[in-house]
Coordinates of N, CA, C and O in Angstrom, one line a residue:
X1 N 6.2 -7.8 14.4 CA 5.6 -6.5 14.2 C 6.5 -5.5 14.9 O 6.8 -5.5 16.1
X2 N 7.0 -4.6 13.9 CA 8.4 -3.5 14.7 C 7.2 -2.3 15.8 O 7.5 -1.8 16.9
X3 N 6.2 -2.2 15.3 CA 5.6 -1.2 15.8 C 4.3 -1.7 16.9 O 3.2 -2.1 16.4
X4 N 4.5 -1.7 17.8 CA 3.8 -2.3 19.0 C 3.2 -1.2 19.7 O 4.0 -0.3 20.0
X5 N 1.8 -1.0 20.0 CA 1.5 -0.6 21.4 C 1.6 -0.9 22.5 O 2.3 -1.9 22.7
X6 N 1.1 -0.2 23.8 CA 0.9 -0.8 25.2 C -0.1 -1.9 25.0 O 0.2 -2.9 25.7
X7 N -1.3 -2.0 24.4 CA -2.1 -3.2 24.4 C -1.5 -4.5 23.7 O -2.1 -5.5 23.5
X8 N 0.1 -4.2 23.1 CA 0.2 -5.1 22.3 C -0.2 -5.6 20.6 O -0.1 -6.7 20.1
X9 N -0.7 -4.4 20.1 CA -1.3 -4.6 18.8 C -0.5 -3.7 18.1 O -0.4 -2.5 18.5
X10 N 0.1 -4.1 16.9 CA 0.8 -3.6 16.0 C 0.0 -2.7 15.0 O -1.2 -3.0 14.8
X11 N 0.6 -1.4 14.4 CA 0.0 -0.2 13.3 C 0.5 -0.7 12.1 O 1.7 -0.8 11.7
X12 N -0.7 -1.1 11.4 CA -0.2 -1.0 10.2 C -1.1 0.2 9.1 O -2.3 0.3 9.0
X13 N 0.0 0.9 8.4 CA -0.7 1.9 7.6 C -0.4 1.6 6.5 O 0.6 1.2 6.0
X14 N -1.6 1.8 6.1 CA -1.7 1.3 4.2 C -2.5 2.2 3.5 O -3.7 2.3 3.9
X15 N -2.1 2.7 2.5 CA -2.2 3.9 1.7 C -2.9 3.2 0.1 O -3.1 4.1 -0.7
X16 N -3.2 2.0 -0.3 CA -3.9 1.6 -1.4 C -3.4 1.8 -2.5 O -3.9 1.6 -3.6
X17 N -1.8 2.2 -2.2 CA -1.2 2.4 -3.3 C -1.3 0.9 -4.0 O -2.2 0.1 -3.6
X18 N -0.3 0.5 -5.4 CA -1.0 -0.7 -5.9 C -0.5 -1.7 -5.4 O -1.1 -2.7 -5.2
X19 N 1.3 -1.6 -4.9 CA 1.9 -2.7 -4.6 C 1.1 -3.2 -3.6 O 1.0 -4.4 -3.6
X20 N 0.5 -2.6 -2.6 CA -0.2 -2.6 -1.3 C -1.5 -3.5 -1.3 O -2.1 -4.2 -0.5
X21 N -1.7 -3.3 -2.9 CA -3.5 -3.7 -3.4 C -3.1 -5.3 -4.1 O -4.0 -5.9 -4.7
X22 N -2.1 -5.8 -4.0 CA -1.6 -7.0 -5.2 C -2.4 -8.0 -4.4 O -3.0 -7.8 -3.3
X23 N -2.3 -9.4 -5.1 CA -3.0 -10.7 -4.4 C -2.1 -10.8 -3.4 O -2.5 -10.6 -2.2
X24 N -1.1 -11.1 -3.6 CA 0.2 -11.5 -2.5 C 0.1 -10.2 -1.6 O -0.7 -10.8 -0.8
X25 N 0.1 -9.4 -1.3 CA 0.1 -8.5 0.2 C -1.4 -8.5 0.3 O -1.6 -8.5 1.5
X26 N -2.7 -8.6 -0.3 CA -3.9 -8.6 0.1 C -4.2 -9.9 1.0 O -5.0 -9.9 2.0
X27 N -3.4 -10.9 0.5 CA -3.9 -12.2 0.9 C -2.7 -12.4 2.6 O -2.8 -13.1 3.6
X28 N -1.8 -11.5 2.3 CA -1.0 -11.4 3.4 C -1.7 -11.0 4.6 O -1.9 -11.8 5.5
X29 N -2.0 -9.5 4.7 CA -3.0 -9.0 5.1 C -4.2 -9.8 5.8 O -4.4 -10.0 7.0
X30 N -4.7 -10.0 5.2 CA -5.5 -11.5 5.5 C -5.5 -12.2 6.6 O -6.3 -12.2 7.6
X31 N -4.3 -12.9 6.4 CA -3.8 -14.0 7.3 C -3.7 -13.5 8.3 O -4.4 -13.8 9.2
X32 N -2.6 -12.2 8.2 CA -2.5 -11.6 9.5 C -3.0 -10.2 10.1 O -2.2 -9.4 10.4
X33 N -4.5 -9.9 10.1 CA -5.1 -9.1 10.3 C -5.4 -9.1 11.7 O -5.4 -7.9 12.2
X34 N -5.5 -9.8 12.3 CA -5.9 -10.4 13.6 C -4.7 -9.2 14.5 O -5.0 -8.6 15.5
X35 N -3.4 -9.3 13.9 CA -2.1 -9.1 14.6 C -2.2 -7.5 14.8 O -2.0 -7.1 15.9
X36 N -2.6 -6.9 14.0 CA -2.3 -5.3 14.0 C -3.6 -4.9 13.8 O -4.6 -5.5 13.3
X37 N -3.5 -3.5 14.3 CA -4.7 -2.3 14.0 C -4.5 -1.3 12.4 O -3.6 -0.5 12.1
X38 N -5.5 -1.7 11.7 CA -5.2 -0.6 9.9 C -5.3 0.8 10.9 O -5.9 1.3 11.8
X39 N -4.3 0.9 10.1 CA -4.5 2.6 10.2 C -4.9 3.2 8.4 O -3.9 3.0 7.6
X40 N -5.7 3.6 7.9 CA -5.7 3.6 6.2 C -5.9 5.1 6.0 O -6.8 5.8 6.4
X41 N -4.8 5.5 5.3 CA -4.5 6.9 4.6 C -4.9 7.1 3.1 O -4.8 6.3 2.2
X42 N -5.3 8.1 3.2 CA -5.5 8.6 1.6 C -4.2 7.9 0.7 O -3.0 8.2 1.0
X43 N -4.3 7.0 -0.2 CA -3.8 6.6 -1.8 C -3.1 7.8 -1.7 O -3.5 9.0 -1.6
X44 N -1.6 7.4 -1.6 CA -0.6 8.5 -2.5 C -0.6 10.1 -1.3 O -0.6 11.3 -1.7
X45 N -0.5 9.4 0.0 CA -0.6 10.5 0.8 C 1.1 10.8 1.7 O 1.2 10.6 2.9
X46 N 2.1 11.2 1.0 CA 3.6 11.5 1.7 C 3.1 12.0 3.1 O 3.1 11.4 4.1
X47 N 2.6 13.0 2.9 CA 2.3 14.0 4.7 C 1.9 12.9 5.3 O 2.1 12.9 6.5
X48 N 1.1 11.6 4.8 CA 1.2 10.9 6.2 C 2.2 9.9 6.9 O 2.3 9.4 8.0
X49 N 2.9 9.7 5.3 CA 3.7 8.1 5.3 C 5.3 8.8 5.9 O 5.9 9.6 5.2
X50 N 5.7 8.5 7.1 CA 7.1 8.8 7.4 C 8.1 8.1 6.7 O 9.2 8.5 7.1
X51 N 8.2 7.1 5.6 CA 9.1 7.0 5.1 C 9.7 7.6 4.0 O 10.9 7.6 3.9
X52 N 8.8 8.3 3.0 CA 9.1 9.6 2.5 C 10.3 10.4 3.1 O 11.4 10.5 2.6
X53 N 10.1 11.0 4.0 CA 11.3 11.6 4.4 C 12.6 11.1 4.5 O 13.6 11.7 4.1
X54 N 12.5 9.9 5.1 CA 13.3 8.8 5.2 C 14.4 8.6 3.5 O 15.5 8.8 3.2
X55 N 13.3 8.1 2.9 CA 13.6 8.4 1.7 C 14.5 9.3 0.9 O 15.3 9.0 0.1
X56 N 14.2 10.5 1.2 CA 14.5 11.8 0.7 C 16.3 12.3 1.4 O 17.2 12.9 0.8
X57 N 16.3 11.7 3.0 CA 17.2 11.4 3.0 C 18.4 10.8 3.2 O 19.5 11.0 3.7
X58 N 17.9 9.9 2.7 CA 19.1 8.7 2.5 C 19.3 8.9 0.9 O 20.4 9.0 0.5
X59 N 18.0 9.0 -0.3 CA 19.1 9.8 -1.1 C 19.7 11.2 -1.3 O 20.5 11.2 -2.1
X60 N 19.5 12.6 -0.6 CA 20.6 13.0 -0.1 C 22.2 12.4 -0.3 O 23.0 12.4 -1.2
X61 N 22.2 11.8 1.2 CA 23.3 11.3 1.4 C 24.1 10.4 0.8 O 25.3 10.1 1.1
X62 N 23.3 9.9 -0.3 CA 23.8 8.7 -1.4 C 24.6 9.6 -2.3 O 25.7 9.4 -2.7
X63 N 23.6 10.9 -2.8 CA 24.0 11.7 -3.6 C 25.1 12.6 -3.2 O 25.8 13.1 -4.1
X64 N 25.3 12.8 -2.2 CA 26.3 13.4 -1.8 C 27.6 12.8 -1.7 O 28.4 13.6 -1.2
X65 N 28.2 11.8 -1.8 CA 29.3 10.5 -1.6 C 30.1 11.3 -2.6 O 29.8 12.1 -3.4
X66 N 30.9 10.8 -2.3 CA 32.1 11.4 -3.3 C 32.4 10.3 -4.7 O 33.4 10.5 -5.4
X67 N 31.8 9.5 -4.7 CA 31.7 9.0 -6.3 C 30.0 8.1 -5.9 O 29.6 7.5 -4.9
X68 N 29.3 8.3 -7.2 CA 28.1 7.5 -6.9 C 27.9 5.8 -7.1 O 28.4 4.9 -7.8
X69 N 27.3 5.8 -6.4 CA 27.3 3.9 -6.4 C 27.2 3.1 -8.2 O 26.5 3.7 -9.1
X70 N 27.9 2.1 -8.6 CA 28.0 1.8 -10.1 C 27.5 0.9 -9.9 O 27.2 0.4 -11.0
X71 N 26.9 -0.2 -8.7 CA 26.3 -1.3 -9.2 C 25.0 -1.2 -8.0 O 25.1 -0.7 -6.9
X72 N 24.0 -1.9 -8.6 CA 23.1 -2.2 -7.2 C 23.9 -2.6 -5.7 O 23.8 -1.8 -4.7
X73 N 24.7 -3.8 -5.5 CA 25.6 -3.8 -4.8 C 25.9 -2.5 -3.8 O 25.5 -2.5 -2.6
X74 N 26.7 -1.2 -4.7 CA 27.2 -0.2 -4.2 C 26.1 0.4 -3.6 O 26.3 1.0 -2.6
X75 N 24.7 0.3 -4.3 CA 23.7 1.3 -3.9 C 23.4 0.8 -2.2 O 23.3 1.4 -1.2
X76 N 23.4 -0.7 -2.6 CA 22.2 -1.1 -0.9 C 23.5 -0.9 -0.1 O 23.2 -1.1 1.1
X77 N 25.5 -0.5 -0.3 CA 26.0 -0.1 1.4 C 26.1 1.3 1.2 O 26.6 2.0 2.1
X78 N 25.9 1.7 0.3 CA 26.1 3.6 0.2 C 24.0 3.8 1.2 O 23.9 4.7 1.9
X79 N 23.1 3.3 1.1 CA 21.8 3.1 1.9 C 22.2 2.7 3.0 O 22.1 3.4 4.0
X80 N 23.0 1.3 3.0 CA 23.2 0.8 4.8 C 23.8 1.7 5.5 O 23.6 1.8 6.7
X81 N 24.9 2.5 4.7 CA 25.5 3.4 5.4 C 25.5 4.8 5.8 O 26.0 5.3 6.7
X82 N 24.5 5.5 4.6 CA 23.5 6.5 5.3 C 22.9 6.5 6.4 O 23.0 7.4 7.2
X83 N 22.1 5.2 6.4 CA 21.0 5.0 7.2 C 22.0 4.4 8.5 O 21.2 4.3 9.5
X84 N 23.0 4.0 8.9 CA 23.7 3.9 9.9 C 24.2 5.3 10.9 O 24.3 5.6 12.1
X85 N 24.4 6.2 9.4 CA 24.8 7.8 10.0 C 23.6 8.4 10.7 O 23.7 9.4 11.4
X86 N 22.3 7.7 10.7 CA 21.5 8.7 11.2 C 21.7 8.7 12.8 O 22.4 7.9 13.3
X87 N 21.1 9.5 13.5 CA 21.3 9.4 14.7 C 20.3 8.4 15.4 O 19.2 8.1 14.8
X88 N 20.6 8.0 16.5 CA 19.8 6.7 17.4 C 18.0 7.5 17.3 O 17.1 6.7 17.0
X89 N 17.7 8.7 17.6 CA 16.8 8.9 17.9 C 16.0 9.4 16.2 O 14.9 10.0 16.1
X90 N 16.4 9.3 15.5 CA 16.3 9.7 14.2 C 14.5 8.8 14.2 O 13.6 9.2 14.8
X91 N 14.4 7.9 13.7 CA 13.3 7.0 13.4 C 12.0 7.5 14.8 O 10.9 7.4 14.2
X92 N 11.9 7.7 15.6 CA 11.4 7.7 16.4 C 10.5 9.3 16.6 O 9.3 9.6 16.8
X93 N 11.5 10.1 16.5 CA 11.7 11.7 16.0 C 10.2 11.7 14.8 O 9.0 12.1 15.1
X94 N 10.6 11.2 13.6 CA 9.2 10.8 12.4 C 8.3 10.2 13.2 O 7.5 11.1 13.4
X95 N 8.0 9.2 13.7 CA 7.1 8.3 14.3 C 6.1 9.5 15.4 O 4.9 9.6 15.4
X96 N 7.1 10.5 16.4 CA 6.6 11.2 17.1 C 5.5 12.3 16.6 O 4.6 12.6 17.3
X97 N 5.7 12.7 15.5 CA 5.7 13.8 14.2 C 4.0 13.0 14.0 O 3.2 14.0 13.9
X98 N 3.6 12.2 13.9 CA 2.2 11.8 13.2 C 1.5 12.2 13.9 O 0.6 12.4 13.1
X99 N 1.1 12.5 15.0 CA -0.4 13.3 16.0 C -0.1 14.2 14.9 O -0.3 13.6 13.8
X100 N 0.4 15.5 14.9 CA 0.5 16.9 14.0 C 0.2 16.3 12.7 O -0.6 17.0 12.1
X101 N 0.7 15.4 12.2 CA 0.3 15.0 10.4 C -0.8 14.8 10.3 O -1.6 15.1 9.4
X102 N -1.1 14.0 11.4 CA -3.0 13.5 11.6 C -3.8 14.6 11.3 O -4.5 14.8 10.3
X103 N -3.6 15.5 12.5 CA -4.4 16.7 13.0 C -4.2 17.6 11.8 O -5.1 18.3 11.5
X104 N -3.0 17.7 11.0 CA -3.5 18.4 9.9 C -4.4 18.4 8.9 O -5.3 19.1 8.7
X105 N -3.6 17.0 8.2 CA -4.7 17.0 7.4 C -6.0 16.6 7.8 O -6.8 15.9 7.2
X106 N -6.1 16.9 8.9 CA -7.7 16.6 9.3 C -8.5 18.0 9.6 O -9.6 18.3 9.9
X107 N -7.6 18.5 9.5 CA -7.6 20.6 9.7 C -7.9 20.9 7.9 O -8.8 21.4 7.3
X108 N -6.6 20.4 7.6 CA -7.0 21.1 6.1 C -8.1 20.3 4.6 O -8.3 20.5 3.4
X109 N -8.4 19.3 5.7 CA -9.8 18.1 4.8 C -8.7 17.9 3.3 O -9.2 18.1 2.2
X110 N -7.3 17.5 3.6 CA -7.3 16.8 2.4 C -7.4 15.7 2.1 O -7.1 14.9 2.9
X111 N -8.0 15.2 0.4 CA -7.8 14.0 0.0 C -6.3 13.9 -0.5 O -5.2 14.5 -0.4
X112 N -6.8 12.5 -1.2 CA -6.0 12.1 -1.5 C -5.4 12.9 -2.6 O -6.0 13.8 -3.2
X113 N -4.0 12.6 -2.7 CA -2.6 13.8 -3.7 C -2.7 13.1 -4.6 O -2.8 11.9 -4.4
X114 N -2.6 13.7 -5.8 CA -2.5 13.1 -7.6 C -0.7 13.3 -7.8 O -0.2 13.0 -8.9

């Protein structure tokens, strides 16, 4: 588990999107529920999920290369290599960011985004 507390219990946030809902991650889940604390977000909720951003920019940066990737291959080191450009404190930076994402949408009562 990458994400550990001080008590030693791992976060896991899961959003119900469908891949999330399949037998194979449900039954995953399962097994190892014991290991981590749910954290469960509104279905289709970006403002809470930090990898969204994440997302957004590493394609950026993909998109910006001076010729675009032609094969899968090209795609996952034109990603390895975005995602190497980021700075050390980069990942941690997002992770810090969720108290305020929490407290928002808990300020602005939203559900879930269509």
């Amino acid at each position: 588990m990458a994400i550990v507390d001080s008590d030693e219990f791992g976060q896991f946030q899961e959003d119900s999107a469908t891949p999330h809902t399949s037998r194979l991650a449900t039954k995953w889940l399962q097994e190892h529920f014991s290991n981590f604390r749910q954290f469960h977000c509104p279905p289709k909720s970006p403002g809470m999920n930090i990898i969204e951003p994440i997302w957004v920019a590493l394609q950026c940066a993909v998109q910006k290369r001076s010729s675009p990737p032609g094969t899968p291959m090209d795609l996952r080191i034109a990603l390895q290599d975005s995602w190497c450009e980021k700075p050390p404190g980069y990942l941690q930076t997002l992770v810090d960011t969720m108290p305020n994402r929490v407290a928002s949408l808990l300020c602005a009562r939203i559900g879930p985004k269509r």
